[in-house]
Short mmCIF file of C-alpha atoms and ligand atoms in Angstrom, two decimals:
data_model
loop_
_atom_site.label_atom_id
_atom_site.label_comp_id
_atom_site.label_asym_id
_atom_site.label_seq_id
_atom_site.Cartn_x
_atom_site.Cartn_y
_atom_site.Cartn_z
CA MET H 1 -7.98 -89.81 11.06
CA LYS H 2 -7.45 -87.17 14.33
CA THR H 3 -10.22 -85.78 16.39
CA ILE H 4 -10.70 -83.02 18.81
CA ILE H 5 -13.51 -82.89 20.57
CA ARG H 6 -14.85 -79.49 23.21
CA ALA H 7 -15.74 -79.97 26.36
CA ASP H 8 -19.90 -79.52 26.15
CA VAL H 9 -19.71 -76.16 28.51
CA MET H 10 -16.71 -74.23 28.95
CA GLY H 11 -14.98 -70.66 29.08
CA TYR H 12 -16.88 -67.77 30.45
CA CYS H 13 -19.11 -67.96 33.21
CA MET H 14 -22.39 -65.71 33.62
CA GLY H 15 -20.07 -63.82 36.52
CA VAL H 16 -17.62 -62.71 34.56
CA GLU H 17 -18.89 -61.60 32.19
CA ARG H 18 -20.99 -60.05 33.79
CA ALA H 19 -17.88 -58.13 35.31
CA ILE H 20 -16.57 -57.64 31.97
CA LYS H 21 -19.62 -55.11 30.66
CA ILE H 22 -19.73 -53.44 33.74
CA ALA H 23 -16.07 -52.95 32.82
CA GLU H 24 -16.51 -51.75 29.25
CA LYS H 25 -19.85 -49.21 30.75
CA GLU H 26 -18.03 -47.41 32.64
CA LEU H 27 -14.99 -47.21 30.29
CA GLU H 28 -17.47 -45.84 27.71
CA ALA H 29 -18.75 -43.31 29.67
CA ASN H 30 -15.10 -41.70 29.58
CA ARG H 31 -14.21 -42.44 33.25
CA ARG H 32 -10.69 -43.52 34.81
CA VAL H 33 -11.79 -46.87 35.81
CA ILE H 34 -9.78 -48.82 38.71
CA SER H 35 -10.07 -52.42 38.98
CA LEU H 36 -9.63 -53.51 42.84
CA GLY H 37 -6.78 -56.23 41.54
CA LEU H 38 -6.40 -57.42 38.22
CA LEU H 39 -10.30 -58.01 37.04
CA ILE H 40 -10.47 -61.57 35.86
CA HIS H 41 -7.65 -64.60 36.26
CA ASN H 42 -6.47 -64.43 32.49
CA ALA H 43 -3.81 -62.09 31.09
CA ILE H 44 -4.77 -61.61 27.58
CA GLU H 45 -8.78 -60.34 28.81
CA ASN H 46 -6.99 -57.93 31.16
CA GLN H 47 -4.00 -55.95 28.16
CA ARG H 48 -7.43 -56.43 25.93
CA LEU H 49 -9.02 -54.27 29.57
CA ALA H 50 -6.29 -52.49 29.75
CA ASP H 51 -5.63 -51.35 25.90
CA LEU H 52 -9.04 -50.03 27.66
CA GLY H 53 -7.73 -48.00 29.49
CA LEU H 54 -8.73 -49.75 32.46
CA GLU H 55 -6.08 -49.47 35.40
CA PHE H 56 -5.05 -52.25 38.17
CA GLN H 57 -4.40 -51.24 41.51
CA GLU H 58 -4.37 -53.07 44.01
CA VAL H 59 -6.10 -50.68 48.11
CA GLU H 60 -3.47 -50.55 49.62
CA THR H 61 -0.90 -48.86 46.56
CA LEU H 62 -4.48 -46.24 46.31
CA PRO H 63 -4.26 -42.97 47.64
CA GLU H 64 -5.40 -41.66 51.12
CA GLN H 65 -8.19 -39.02 49.60
CA GLY H 66 -10.28 -40.36 46.90
CA ASN H 67 -12.14 -37.10 45.12
CA GLY H 68 -14.65 -39.25 43.54
CA GLN H 69 -12.33 -41.85 41.52
CA THR H 70 -14.07 -44.72 40.53
CA LEU H 71 -12.98 -48.13 42.12
CA LEU H 72 -14.77 -51.68 40.28
CA ILE H 73 -14.59 -54.09 43.17
CA ARG H 74 -14.39 -57.21 40.59
CA ALA H 75 -16.39 -61.09 40.47
CA HIS H 76 -14.82 -62.10 43.51
CA GLY H 77 -16.27 -59.15 46.27
CA LEU H 78 -14.10 -56.98 48.62
CA ASP H 79 -14.85 -57.02 52.45
CA PRO H 80 -17.46 -55.19 53.50
CA LYS H 81 -14.96 -52.54 56.59
CA VAL H 82 -12.53 -51.96 53.20
CA GLN H 83 -15.89 -50.98 51.23
CA LYS H 84 -16.96 -48.59 54.06
CA SER H 85 -13.64 -47.10 54.49
CA LEU H 86 -13.20 -46.58 50.77
CA LYS H 87 -15.86 -44.58 50.88
CA GLU H 88 -15.30 -42.51 53.73
CA ARG H 89 -11.98 -41.49 51.74
CA GLY H 90 -13.61 -39.81 48.71
CA TYR H 91 -14.20 -43.32 46.27
CA HIS H 92 -16.58 -43.61 44.13
CA LEU H 93 -17.35 -47.61 44.10
CA VAL H 94 -18.99 -49.15 41.36
CA ASP H 95 -19.53 -53.96 42.32
CA ALA H 96 -18.79 -56.43 39.87
CA THR H 97 -19.76 -58.94 42.42
CA CYS H 98 -20.72 -61.99 40.70
CA PRO H 99 -24.30 -62.89 42.51
CA LEU H 100 -23.86 -66.14 42.89
CA VAL H 101 -20.36 -64.87 45.73
CA VAL H 102 -22.99 -62.08 47.21
CA MET H 103 -26.41 -65.26 47.84
CA ASN H 104 -22.61 -66.23 49.62
CA GLN H 105 -21.71 -63.44 51.66
CA LYS H 106 -25.64 -63.41 52.42
CA ASP H 107 -25.15 -66.72 53.74
CA ILE H 108 -22.64 -65.73 55.85
CA VAL H 109 -24.18 -62.67 57.66
CA LYS H 110 -27.55 -64.97 58.84
CA ALA H 111 -25.51 -68.05 60.04
CA ARG H 112 -23.30 -65.17 62.12
CA GLU H 113 -27.03 -63.96 63.02
CA SER H 114 -27.50 -66.64 63.81
CA GLY H 115 -24.55 -67.46 66.00
CA LEU H 116 -23.35 -70.12 63.88
CA TYR H 117 -19.73 -70.87 64.25
CA THR H 118 -18.99 -70.47 59.84
CA VAL H 119 -16.37 -72.61 58.51
CA ILE H 120 -14.92 -71.49 55.17
CA ILE H 121 -14.06 -74.14 52.45
CA GLY H 122 -10.76 -72.59 50.45
CA LYS H 123 -7.80 -70.97 49.56
CA PRO H 124 -7.74 -68.72 52.42
CA THR H 125 -5.58 -66.38 50.71
CA HIS H 126 -8.12 -65.92 47.92
CA ALA H 127 -9.62 -62.50 47.12
CA GLU H 128 -13.15 -64.67 47.42
CA ILE H 129 -12.37 -65.79 50.84
CA LEU H 130 -10.59 -62.84 52.21
CA ALA H 131 -13.51 -60.24 50.65
CA MET H 132 -15.82 -63.35 52.93
CA LYS H 133 -14.02 -63.21 55.57
CA GLY H 134 -15.28 -59.99 56.41
CA PHE H 135 -19.52 -60.48 56.67
CA ALA H 136 -18.17 -63.75 59.04
CA ASP H 137 -17.40 -62.88 63.16
CA GLU H 138 -13.43 -63.04 63.05
CA HIS H 139 -13.64 -64.71 65.95
CA ARG H 140 -16.23 -67.26 65.55
CA LEU H 141 -14.45 -68.50 61.87
CA SER H 142 -12.25 -70.92 60.65
CA ILE H 143 -10.86 -71.16 57.20
CA ILE H 144 -9.85 -74.59 56.10
CA SER H 145 -8.40 -75.63 52.30
CA SER H 146 -7.80 -79.55 52.88
CA GLU H 147 -8.54 -82.50 54.16
CA GLU H 148 -5.55 -83.12 56.89
CA GLU H 149 -7.09 -79.41 57.74
CA ALA H 150 -10.71 -81.18 59.05
CA GLN H 151 -9.19 -83.52 60.49
CA VAL H 152 -7.40 -81.72 62.43
CA LEU H 153 -10.18 -79.17 62.44
CA ASP H 154 -10.60 -78.16 66.78
CA ILE H 155 -13.50 -76.46 67.42
CA GLU H 156 -15.24 -76.60 70.64
CA GLU H 157 -18.61 -75.81 69.56
CA THR H 158 -20.58 -78.18 68.56
CA ASP H 159 -23.17 -76.52 65.36
CA LEU H 160 -21.21 -75.73 61.94
CA PHE H 161 -22.55 -73.36 58.88
CA ILE H 162 -19.81 -74.53 55.94
CA LEU H 163 -19.46 -73.17 52.83
CA SER H 164 -16.83 -73.57 50.05
CA GLN H 165 -14.92 -71.11 47.22
CA THR H 166 -17.39 -71.19 44.47
CA THR H 167 -14.70 -72.70 42.19
CA LEU H 168 -13.91 -75.27 44.74
CA ARG H 169 -13.62 -79.23 43.46
CA PRO H 170 -17.36 -80.55 44.47
CA ASP H 171 -15.63 -83.81 45.17
CA LEU H 172 -12.56 -82.14 47.48
CA LEU H 173 -15.65 -80.96 49.49
CA LEU H 174 -17.59 -83.67 49.56
CA ARG H 175 -14.59 -85.52 51.31
CA ILE H 176 -14.22 -83.09 53.86
CA LYS H 177 -17.82 -82.92 55.24
CA THR H 178 -17.36 -86.35 55.94
CA ILE H 179 -15.11 -85.69 57.33
CA LEU H 180 -16.42 -82.91 59.53
CA SER H 181 -19.76 -84.70 59.71
CA LYS H 182 -17.85 -87.13 62.25
CA ARG H 183 -17.32 -84.68 64.68
CA TYR H 184 -19.85 -81.71 63.85
CA GLN H 185 -23.07 -80.93 63.16
CA LEU H 186 -23.56 -78.95 60.02
CA HIS H 187 -25.55 -76.67 58.21
CA GLU H 188 -25.78 -75.22 55.18
CA TYR H 189 -28.23 -72.90 53.48
CA ARG H 190 -27.34 -74.24 50.02
CA GLN H 191 -24.98 -76.07 47.18
CA SER H 192 -22.27 -72.67 47.59
CA ILE H 193 -20.42 -74.19 45.15
CA CYS H 194 -21.48 -72.14 42.17
CA PRO H 195 -23.00 -74.12 39.40
CA ALA H 196 -20.55 -72.23 36.37
CA THR H 197 -17.42 -74.74 38.52
CA GLN H 198 -20.10 -78.00 39.08
CA ASP H 199 -20.89 -77.73 34.66
CA ARG H 200 -17.35 -77.97 33.93
CA GLN H 201 -16.28 -80.32 36.00
CA LYS H 202 -19.14 -82.95 35.29
CA ALA H 203 -17.91 -81.31 31.18
CA VAL H 204 -14.39 -82.25 32.04
CA LYS H 205 -15.44 -85.50 33.05
CA ALA H 206 -17.60 -86.85 30.67
CA LEU H 207 -15.10 -85.11 28.22
CA SER H 208 -12.06 -87.74 29.84
CA GLU H 209 -14.55 -90.81 28.74
CA LYS H 210 -13.74 -89.84 24.59
CA VAL H 211 -11.01 -88.98 24.67
CA ASP H 212 -6.35 -89.52 25.16
CA VAL H 213 -5.74 -85.89 26.09
CA ILE H 214 -7.05 -83.23 27.53
CA ILE H 215 -5.73 -79.65 26.57
CA VAL H 216 -7.02 -77.04 29.07
CA VAL H 217 -7.09 -73.29 27.92
CA GLY H 218 -6.74 -70.45 31.40
CA ASP H 219 -4.13 -69.22 33.44
CA SER H 220 -2.62 -71.49 35.62
CA HIS H 221 -3.19 -69.00 39.32
CA SER H 222 -7.07 -69.52 38.36
CA ALA H 223 -8.61 -72.44 40.79
CA ASN H 224 -11.04 -73.27 38.55
CA THR H 225 -9.26 -73.41 35.87
CA ARG H 226 -6.77 -75.73 37.82
CA GLY H 227 -9.93 -77.86 39.22
CA LEU H 228 -10.78 -79.06 35.61
CA TYR H 229 -6.34 -79.76 34.86
CA GLU H 230 -6.23 -81.88 38.25
CA SER H 231 -10.21 -83.50 37.34
CA ALA H 232 -8.56 -84.53 33.31
CA LEU H 233 -5.14 -86.41 36.10
CA ASP H 234 -7.66 -88.25 38.50
CA ALA H 235 -9.34 -89.39 35.68
CA GLY H 236 -6.35 -91.00 34.46
CA ILE H 237 -6.06 -88.50 31.27
CA PRO H 238 -2.20 -87.07 30.60
CA ALA H 239 -3.71 -83.17 30.38
CA TYR H 240 -1.64 -80.35 29.74
CA LEU H 241 -2.62 -76.87 31.12
CA VAL H 242 -1.96 -73.62 28.55
CA SER H 243 -2.97 -69.63 28.50
CA GLN H 244 -3.12 -69.43 25.71
CA ALA H 245 -2.52 -71.11 21.66
CA SER H 246 1.41 -69.90 21.75
CA ALA H 247 2.15 -71.50 25.22
CA LEU H 248 0.66 -74.60 23.47
CA SER H 249 3.00 -77.96 21.98
CA CYS H 250 0.75 -79.34 18.95
CA GLN H 251 4.69 -81.74 18.98
CA GLN H 252 3.23 -83.08 22.16
CA ILE H 253 -0.18 -83.65 21.29
CA SER H 254 0.43 -85.39 17.76
CA ALA H 255 0.83 -88.53 19.43
CA TYR H 256 -2.82 -88.44 20.62
CA GLU H 257 -6.00 -89.51 18.95
CA ARG H 258 -8.44 -87.73 20.29
CA VAL H 259 -7.60 -84.69 21.79
CA GLY H 260 -10.34 -82.49 24.00
CA ILE H 261 -9.94 -79.68 24.42
CA THR H 262 -12.25 -77.77 28.05
CA ALA H 263 -11.38 -74.39 29.70
CA GLY H 264 -11.80 -72.22 32.30
CA ALA H 265 -14.64 -69.91 33.71
CA SER H 266 -12.09 -66.35 32.49
CA VAL H 267 -11.21 -67.81 28.90
CA PRO H 268 -12.38 -65.57 26.82
CA ASP H 269 -14.01 -67.48 23.87
CA TYR H 270 -11.14 -66.01 20.77
CA VAL H 271 -8.32 -67.85 23.12
CA ILE H 272 -9.87 -71.25 22.77
CA ASP H 273 -10.78 -70.27 18.92
CA GLU H 274 -6.94 -69.59 18.50
CA VAL H 275 -5.60 -72.71 20.67
CA GLU H 276 -8.04 -74.89 18.55
CA ASP H 277 -7.62 -73.80 15.15
CA LEU H 278 -3.97 -74.36 15.80
CA LEU H 279 -4.61 -78.11 16.77
CA LYS H 280 -6.45 -78.20 13.17
CA LYS H 281 -3.85 -76.68 11.64
CA PHE H 282 -1.55 -79.05 13.14
CA LEU H 283 -3.61 -82.70 13.62
CA GLU H 284 -5.83 -82.78 10.39
S1 LIG V 1 -16.94 -69.38 39.54
FE1 LIG V 1 -19.29 -68.77 39.55
S2 LIG V 1 -18.96 -67.75 41.22
FE2 LIG V 1 -17.25 -67.38 40.20
S3 LIG V 1 -17.92 -65.68 38.97
FE3 LIG V 1 -18.48 -67.51 37.31
S4 LIG V 1 -20.76 -67.46 38.16
FE4 LIG V 1 -19.65 -66.72 40.01
#
């Protein structure tokens, strides 16, 4: 008899749920609401919100004059200089930045005011990193995303404040810190990877010991979803990354006895349930 096992922790995190609730509340007030970029890294949920009236637009394409238009800052945050400029142009900002991202932004300001050189570990083009950059002194800031970049980082100062993208894989952060600590004195105010990422990572590792294959539900451009997928592969388990039930090849999965399911932090329960229901129908 084939079995399907869910990871102990998966799916929506606090910051994503909070951003969705803020968007829904603004829409319920019958306001026209524009999210600055896609609200979350999940196409299905973004479409549901679009059906409720949420619009998505990049800062660069907004009209010069805001005329009181409501703009929603998503969980990743937004560069404070951009926020100031939008307010001056007459936009009304509603801030859905995740409180954990805000804590990292505050730590960057604290480090800057303490005179420390800041090193951010994360993907330079990710929205959270682009927002973080705005809180740092751009002349005393480096952004790196790999062990190779850590090896060749060349900063004259010896004291560095380091923090990471909230969704970075904990093992990658540890490896980069080990490399940097050989040449620099590292300062950290606290763990900057968010507990939701760590909990989902621990859960996928535990799951990999109980199953023969892991289905990772989520969008491929979601950093934490990709992290779950890579962790499953690193554990030596075959893994499939699918955005929704219709993308799943049950034929491939039928070769395995014990099938695990996990999901990224932007995946609603109904999408996970549909994947599980399809697997149950096919395998049981
Ligand atoms: S992954 Fe963590 S930091 Fe990012 S939105 Fe979710 S709770 Fe906040």
